[in-house]
mmCIF file of N, CA and C in Angstrom:
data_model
loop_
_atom_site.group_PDB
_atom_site.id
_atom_site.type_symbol
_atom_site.label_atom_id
_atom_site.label_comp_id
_atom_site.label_asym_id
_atom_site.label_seq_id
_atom_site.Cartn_x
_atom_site.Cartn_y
_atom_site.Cartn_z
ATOM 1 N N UNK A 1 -27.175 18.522 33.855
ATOM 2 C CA UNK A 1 -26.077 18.730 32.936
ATOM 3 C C UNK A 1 -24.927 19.412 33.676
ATOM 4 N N UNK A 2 -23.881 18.621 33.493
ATOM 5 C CA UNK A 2 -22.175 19.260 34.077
ATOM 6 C C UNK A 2 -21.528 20.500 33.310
ATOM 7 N N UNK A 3 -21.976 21.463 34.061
ATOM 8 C CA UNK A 3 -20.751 22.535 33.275
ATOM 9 C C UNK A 3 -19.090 22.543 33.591
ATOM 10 N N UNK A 4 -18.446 22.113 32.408
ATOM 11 C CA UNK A 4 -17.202 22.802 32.719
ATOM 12 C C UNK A 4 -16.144 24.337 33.235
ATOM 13 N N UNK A 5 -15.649 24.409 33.821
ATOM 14 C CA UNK A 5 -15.246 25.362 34.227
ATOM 15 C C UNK A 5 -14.167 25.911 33.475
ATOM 16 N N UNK A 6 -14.378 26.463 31.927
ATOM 17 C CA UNK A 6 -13.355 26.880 31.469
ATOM 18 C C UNK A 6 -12.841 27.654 32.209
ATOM 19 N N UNK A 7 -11.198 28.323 31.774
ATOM 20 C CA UNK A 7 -10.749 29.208 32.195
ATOM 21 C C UNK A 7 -10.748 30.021 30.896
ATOM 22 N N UNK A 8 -11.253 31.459 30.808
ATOM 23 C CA UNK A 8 -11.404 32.270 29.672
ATOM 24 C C UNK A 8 -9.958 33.306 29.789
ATOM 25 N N UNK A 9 -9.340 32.943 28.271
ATOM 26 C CA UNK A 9 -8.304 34.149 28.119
ATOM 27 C C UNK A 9 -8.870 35.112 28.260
ATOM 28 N N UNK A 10 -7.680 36.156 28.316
ATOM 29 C CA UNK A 10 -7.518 37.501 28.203
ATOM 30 C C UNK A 10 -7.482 38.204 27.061
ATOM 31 N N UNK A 11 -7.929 39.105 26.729
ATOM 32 C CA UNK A 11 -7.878 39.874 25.762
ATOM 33 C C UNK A 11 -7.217 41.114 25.627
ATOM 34 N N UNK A 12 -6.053 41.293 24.977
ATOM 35 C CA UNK A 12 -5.345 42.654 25.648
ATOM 36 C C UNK A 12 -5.019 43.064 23.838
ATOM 37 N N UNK A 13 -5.173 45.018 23.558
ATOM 38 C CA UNK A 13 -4.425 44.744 22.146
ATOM 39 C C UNK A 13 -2.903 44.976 22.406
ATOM 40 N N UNK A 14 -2.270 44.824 21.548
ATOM 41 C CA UNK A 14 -0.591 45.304 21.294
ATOM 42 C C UNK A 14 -0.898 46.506 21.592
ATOM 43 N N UNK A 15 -1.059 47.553 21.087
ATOM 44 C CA UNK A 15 -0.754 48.946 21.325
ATOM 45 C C UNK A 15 -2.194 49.787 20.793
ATOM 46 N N UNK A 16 -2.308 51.237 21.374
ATOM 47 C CA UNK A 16 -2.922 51.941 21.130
ATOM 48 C C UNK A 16 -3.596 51.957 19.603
ATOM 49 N N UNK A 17 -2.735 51.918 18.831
ATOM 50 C CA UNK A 17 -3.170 51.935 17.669
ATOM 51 C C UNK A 17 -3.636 50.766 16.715
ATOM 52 N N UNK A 18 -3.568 49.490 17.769
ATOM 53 C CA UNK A 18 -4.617 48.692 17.358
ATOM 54 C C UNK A 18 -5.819 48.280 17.967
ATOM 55 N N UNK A 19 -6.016 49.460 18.962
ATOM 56 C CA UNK A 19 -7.625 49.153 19.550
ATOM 57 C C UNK A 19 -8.304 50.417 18.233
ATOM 58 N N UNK A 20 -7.237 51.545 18.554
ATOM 59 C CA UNK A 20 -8.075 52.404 17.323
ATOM 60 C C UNK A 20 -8.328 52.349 16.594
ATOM 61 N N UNK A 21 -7.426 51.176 15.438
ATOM 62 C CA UNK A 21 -8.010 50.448 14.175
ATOM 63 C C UNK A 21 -8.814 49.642 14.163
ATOM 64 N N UNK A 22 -9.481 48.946 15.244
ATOM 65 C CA UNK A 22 -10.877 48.213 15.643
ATOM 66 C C UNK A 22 -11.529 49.141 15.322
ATOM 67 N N UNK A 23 -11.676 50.379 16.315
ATOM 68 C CA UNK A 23 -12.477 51.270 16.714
ATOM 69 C C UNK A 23 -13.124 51.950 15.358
ATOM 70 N N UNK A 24 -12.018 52.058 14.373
ATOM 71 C CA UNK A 24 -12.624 52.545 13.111
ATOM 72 C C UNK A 24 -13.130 52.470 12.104
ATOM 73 N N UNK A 25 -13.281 50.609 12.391
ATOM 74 C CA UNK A 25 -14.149 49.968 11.221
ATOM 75 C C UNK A 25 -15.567 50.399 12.259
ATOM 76 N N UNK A 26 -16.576 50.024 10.584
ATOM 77 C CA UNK A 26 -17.710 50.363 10.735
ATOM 78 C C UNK A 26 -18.206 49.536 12.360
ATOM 79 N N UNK A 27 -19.442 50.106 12.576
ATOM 80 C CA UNK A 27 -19.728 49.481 14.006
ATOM 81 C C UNK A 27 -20.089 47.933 13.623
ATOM 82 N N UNK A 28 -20.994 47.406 12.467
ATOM 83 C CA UNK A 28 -21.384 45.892 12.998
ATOM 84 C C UNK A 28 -20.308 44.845 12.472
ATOM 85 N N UNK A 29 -19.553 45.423 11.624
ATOM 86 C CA UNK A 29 -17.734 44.481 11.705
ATOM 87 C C UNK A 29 -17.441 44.406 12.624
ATOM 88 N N UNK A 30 -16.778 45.708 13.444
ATOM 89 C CA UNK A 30 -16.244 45.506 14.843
ATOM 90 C C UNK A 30 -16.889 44.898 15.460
ATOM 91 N N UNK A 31 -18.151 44.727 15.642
ATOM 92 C CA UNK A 31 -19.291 44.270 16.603
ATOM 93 C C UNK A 31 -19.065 43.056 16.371
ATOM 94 N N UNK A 32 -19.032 42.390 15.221
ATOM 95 C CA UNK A 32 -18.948 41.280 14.643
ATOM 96 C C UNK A 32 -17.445 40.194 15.092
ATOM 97 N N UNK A 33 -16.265 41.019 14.933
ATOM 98 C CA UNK A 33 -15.015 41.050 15.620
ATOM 99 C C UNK A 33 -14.922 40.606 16.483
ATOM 100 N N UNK A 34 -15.455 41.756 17.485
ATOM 101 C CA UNK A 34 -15.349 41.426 18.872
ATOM 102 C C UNK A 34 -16.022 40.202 19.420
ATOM 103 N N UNK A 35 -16.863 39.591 18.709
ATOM 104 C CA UNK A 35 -17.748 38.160 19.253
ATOM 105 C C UNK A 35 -16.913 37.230 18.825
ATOM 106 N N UNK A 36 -16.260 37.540 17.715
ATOM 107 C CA UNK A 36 -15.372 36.632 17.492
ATOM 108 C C UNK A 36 -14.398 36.240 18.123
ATOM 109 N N UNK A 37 -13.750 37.533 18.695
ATOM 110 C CA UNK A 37 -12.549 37.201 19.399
ATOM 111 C C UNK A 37 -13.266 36.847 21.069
ATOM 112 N N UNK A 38 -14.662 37.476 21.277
ATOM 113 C CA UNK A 38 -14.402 36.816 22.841
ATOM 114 C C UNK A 38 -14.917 35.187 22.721
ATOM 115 N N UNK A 39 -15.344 34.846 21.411
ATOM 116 C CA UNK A 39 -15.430 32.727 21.347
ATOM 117 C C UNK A 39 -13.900 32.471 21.266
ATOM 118 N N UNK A 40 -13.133 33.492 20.946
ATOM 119 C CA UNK A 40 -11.369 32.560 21.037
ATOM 120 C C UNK A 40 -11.536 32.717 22.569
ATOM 121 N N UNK A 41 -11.536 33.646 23.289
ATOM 122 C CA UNK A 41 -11.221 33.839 24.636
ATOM 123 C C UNK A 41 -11.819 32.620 25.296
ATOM 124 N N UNK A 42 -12.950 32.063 24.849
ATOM 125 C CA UNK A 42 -13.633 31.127 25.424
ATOM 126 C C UNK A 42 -12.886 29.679 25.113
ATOM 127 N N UNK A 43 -12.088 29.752 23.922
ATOM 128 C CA UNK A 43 -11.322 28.031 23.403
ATOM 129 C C UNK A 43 -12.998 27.355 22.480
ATOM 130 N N UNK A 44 -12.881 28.538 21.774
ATOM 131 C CA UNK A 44 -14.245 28.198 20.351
ATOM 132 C C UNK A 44 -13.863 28.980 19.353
ATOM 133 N N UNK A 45 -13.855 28.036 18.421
ATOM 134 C CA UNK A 45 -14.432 29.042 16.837
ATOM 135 C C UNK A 45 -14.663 30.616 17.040
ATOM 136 N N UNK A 46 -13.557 31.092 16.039
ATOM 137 C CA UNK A 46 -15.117 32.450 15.076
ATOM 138 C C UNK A 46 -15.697 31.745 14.383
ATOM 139 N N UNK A 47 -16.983 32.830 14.076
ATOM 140 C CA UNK A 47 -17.903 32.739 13.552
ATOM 141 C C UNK A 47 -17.541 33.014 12.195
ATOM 142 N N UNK A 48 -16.850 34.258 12.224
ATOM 143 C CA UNK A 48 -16.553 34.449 10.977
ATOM 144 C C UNK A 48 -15.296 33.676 10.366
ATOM 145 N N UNK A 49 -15.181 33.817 9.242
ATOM 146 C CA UNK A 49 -14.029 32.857 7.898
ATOM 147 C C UNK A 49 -12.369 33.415 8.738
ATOM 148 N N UNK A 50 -11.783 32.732 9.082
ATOM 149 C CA UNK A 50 -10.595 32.724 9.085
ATOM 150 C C UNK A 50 -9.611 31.906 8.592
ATOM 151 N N UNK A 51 -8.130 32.605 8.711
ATOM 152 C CA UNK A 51 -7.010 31.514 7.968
ATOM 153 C C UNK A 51 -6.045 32.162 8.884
ATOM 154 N N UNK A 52 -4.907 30.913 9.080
ATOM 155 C CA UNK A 52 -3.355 31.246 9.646
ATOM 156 C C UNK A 52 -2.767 31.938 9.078
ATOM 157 N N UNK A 53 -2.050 33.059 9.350
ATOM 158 C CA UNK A 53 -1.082 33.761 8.242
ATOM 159 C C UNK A 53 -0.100 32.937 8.441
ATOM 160 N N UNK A 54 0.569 33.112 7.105
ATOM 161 C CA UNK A 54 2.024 32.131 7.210
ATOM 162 C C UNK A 54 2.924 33.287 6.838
ATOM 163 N N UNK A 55 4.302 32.727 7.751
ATOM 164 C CA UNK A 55 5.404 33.604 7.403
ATOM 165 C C UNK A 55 5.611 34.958 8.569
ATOM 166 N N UNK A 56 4.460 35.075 9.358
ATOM 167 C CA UNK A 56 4.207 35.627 10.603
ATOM 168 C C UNK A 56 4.041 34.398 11.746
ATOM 169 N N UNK A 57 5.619 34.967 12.415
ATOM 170 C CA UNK A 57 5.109 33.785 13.567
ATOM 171 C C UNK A 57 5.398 32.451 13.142
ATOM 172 N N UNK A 58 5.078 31.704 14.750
ATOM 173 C CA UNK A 58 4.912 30.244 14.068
ATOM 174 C C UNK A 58 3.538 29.869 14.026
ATOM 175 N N UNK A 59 2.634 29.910 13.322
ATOM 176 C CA UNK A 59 1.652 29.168 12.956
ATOM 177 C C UNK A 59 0.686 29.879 13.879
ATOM 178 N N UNK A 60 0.816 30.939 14.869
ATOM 179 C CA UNK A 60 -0.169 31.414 15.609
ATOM 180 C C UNK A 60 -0.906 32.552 15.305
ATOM 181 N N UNK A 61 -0.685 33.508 14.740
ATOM 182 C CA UNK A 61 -1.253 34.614 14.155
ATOM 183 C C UNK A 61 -2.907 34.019 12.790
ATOM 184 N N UNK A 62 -3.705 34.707 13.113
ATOM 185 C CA UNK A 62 -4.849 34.794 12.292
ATOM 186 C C UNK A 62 -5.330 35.383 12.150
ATOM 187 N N UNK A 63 -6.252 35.297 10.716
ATOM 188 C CA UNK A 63 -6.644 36.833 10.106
ATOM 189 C C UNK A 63 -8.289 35.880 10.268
ATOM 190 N N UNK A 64 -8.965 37.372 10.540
ATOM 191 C CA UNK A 64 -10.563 37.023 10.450
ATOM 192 C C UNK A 64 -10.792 37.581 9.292
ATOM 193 N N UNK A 65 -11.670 37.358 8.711
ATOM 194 C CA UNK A 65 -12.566 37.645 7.499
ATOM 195 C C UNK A 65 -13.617 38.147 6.753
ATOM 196 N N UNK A 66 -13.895 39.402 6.622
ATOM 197 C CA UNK A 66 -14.972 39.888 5.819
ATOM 198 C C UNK A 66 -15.044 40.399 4.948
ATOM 199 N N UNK A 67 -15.507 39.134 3.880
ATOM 200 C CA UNK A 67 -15.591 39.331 2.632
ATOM 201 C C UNK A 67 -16.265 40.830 2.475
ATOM 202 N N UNK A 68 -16.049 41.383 1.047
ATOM 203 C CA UNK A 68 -17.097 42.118 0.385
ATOM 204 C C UNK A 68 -16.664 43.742 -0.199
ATOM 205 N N UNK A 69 -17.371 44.435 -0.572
ATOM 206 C CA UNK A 69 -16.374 45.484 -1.288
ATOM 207 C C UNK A 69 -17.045 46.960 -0.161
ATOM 208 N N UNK A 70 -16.116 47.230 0.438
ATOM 209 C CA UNK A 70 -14.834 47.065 0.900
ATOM 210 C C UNK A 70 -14.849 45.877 2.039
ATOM 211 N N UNK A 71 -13.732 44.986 1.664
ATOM 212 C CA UNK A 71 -13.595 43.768 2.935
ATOM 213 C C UNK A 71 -12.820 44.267 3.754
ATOM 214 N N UNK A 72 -13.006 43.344 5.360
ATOM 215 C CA UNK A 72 -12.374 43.748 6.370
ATOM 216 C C UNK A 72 -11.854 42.834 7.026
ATOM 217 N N UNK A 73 -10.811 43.407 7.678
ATOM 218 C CA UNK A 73 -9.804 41.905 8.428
ATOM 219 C C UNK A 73 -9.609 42.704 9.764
ATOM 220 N N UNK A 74 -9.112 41.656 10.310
ATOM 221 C CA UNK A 74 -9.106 41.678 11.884
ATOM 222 C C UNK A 74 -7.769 40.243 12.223
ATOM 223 N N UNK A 75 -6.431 40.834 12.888
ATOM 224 C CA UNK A 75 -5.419 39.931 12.989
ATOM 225 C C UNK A 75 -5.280 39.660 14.721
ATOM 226 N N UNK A 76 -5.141 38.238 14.812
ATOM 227 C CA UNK A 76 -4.874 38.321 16.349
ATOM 228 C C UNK A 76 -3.711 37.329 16.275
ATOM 229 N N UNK A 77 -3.044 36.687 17.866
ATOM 230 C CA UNK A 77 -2.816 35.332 17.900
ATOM 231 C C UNK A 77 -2.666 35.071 19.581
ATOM 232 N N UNK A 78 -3.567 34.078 19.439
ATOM 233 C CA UNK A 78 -3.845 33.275 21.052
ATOM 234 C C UNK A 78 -2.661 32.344 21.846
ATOM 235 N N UNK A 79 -1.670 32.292 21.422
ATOM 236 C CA UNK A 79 -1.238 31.193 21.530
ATOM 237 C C UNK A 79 -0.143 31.621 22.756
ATOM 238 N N UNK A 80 0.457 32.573 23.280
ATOM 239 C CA UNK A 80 1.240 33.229 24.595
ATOM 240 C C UNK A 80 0.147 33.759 25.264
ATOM 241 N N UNK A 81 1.010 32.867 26.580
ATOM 242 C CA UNK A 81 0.156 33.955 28.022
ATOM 243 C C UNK A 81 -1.240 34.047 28.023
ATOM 244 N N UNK A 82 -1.894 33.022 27.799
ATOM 245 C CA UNK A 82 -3.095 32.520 27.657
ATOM 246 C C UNK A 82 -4.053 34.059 27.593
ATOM 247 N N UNK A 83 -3.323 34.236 26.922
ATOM 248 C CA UNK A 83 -3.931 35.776 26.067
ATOM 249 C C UNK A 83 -4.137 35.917 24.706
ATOM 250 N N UNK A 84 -5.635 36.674 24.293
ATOM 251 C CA UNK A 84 -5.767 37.012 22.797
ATOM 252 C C UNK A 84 -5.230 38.370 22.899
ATOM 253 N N UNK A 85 -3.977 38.490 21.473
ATOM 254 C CA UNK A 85 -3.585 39.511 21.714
ATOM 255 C C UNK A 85 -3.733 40.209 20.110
ATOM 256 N N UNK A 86 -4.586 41.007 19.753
ATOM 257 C CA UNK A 86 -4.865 41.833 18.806
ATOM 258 C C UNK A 86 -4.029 42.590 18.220
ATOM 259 N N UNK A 87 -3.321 42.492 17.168
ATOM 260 C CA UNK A 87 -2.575 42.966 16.405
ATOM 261 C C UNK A 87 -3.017 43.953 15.316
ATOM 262 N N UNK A 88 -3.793 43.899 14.875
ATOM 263 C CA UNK A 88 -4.255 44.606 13.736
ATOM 264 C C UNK A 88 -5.878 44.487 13.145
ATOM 265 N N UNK A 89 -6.440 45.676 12.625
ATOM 266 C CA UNK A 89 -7.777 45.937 12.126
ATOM 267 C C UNK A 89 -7.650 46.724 10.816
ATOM 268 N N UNK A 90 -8.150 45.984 9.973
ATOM 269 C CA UNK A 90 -8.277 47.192 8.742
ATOM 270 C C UNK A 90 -9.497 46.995 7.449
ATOM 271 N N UNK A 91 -9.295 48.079 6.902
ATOM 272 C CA UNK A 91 -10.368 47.884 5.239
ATOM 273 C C UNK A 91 -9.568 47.511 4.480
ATOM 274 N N UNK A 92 -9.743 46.404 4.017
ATOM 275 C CA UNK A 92 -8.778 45.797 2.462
ATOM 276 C C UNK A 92 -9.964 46.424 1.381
ATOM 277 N N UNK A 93 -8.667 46.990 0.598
ATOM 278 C CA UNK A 93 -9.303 47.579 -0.406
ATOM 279 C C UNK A 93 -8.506 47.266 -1.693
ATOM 280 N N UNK A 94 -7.439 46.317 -1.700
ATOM 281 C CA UNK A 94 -6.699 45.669 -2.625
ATOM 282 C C UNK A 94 -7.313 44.548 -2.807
ATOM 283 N N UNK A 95 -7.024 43.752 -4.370
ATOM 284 C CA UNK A 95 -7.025 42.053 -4.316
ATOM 285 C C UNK A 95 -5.610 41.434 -3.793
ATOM 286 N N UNK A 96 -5.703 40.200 -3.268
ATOM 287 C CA UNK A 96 -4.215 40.152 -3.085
ATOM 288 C C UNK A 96 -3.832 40.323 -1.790
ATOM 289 N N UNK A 97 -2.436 40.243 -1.635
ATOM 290 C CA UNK A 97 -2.020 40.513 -0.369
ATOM 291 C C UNK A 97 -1.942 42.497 -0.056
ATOM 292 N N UNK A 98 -2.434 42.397 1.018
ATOM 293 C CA UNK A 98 -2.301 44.159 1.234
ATOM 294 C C UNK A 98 -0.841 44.334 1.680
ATOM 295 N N UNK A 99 0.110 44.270 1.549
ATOM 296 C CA UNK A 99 1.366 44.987 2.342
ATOM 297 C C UNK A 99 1.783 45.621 3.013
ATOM 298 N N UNK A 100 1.294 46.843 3.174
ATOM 299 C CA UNK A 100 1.552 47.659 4.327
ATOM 300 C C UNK A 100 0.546 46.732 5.458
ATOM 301 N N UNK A 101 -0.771 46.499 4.953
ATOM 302 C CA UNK A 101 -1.236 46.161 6.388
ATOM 303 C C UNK A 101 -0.378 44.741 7.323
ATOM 304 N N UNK A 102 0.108 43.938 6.390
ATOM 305 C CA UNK A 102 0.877 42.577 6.798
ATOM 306 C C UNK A 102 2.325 43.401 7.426
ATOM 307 N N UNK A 103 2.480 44.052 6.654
ATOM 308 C CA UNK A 103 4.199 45.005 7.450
ATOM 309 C C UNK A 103 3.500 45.286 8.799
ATOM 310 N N UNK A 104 2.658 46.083 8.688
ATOM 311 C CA UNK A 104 1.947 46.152 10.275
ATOM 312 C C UNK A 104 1.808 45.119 11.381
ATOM 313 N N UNK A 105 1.440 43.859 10.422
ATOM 314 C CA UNK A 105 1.242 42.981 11.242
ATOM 315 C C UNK A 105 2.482 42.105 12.107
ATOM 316 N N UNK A 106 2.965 42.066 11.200
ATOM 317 C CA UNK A 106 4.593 42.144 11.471
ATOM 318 C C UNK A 106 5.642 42.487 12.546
ATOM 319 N N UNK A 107 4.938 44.206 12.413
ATOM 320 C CA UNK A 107 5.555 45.118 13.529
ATOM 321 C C UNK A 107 5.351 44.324 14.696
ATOM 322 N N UNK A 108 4.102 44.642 14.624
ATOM 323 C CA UNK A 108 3.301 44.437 16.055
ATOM 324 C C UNK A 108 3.481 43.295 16.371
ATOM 325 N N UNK A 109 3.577 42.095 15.659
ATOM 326 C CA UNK A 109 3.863 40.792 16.130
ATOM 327 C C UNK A 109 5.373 40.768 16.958
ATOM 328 N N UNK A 110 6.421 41.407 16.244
ATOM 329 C CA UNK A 110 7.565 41.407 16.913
ATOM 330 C C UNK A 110 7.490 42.407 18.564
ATOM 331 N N UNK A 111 6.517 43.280 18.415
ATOM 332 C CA UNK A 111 6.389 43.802 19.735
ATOM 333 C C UNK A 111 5.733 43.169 20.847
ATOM 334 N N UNK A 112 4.815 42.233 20.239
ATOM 335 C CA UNK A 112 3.877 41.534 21.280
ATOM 336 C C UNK A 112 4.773 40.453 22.099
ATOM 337 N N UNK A 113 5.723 39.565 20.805
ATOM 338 C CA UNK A 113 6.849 38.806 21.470
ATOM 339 C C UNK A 113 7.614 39.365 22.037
ATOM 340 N N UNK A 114 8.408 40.528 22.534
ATOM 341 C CA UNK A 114 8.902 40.951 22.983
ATOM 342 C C UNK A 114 8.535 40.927 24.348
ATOM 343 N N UNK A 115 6.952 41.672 24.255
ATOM 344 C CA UNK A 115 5.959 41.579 25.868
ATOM 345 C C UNK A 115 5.979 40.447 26.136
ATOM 346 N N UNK A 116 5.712 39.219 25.498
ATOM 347 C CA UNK A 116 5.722 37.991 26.144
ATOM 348 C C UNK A 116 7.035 37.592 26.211
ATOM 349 N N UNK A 117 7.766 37.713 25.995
ATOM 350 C CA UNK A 117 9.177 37.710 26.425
ATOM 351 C C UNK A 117 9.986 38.371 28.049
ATOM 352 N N UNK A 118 9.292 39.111 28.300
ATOM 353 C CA UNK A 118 10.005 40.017 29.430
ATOM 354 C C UNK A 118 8.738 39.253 30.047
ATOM 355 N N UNK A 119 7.272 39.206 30.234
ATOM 356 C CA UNK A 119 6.982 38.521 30.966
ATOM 357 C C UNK A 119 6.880 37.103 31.568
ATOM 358 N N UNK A 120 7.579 36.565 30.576
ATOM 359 C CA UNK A 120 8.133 35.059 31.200
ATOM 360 C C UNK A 120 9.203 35.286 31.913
ATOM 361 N N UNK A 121 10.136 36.160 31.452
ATOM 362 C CA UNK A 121 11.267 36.806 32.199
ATOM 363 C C UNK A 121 10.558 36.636 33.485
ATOM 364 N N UNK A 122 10.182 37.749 34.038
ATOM 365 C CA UNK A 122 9.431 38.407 34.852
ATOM 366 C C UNK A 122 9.059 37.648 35.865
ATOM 367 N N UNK A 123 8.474 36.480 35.714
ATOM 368 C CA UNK A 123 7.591 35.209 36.082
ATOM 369 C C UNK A 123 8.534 34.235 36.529
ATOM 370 N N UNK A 124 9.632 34.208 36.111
ATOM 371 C CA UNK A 124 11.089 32.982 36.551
ATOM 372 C C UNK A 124 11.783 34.089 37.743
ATOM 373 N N UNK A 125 11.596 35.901 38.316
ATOM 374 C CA UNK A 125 12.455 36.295 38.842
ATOM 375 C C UNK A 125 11.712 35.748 40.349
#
């Protein structure tokens, strides 16, 4: 049998305060998370339920999924610099859209483009 030689992204978060919002969901979410995001790194499925956010981005940002009371999400998007880049972790404890956590997501999305911005820069000097 032929193995292919993927090339596996990178995994980097936006900022400090979204490895710490990983860090502070319970351990087998995060645990759970993190397998998820290293099958994106690989160019596979999560495991767990996801959807595109819309209205963030173009079409690249996604929220992972865990159902249940209290549910938990986990936001990334793969799609620059052949990097998963982690945006956001939290407890939804609303029905509905949470708001502050999507404003978050938001933030950080405009900061991550920014990084991928100066490093394409960067890469043409």
């Amino acid at each position: 049998m032929m193995r292919e030689n993927v090339k596996k992204m990178n995994l980097e978060y936006v900022n400090n305060s979204a490895l710490k919002a990983m860090k502070a969901l319970p351990k087998e979410i995060a645990l759970q998370f993190a397998t998820d995001l290293q099958r994106v790194q690989e160019g596979k499925s999560p495991l767990s339920d996801f959807k595109h956010l819309k209205g963030i981005g173009q079409g690249g940002v996604i929220e992972l999924i865990e159902n249940g009371s209290p549910a938990y999400r986990a936001v990334y998007c793969a799609k620059y610099e052949d990097t998963v880049f982690v945006l956001h972790a939290f407890t939804k404890t609303t029905n509905g859209v949470d708001r502050a956590a999507m404003k978050t997501v938001e933030e950080r999305y405009k900061a991550m483009m920014a990084e991928v911005n100066a490093r394409k820069k960067q890469k043409k000097k």
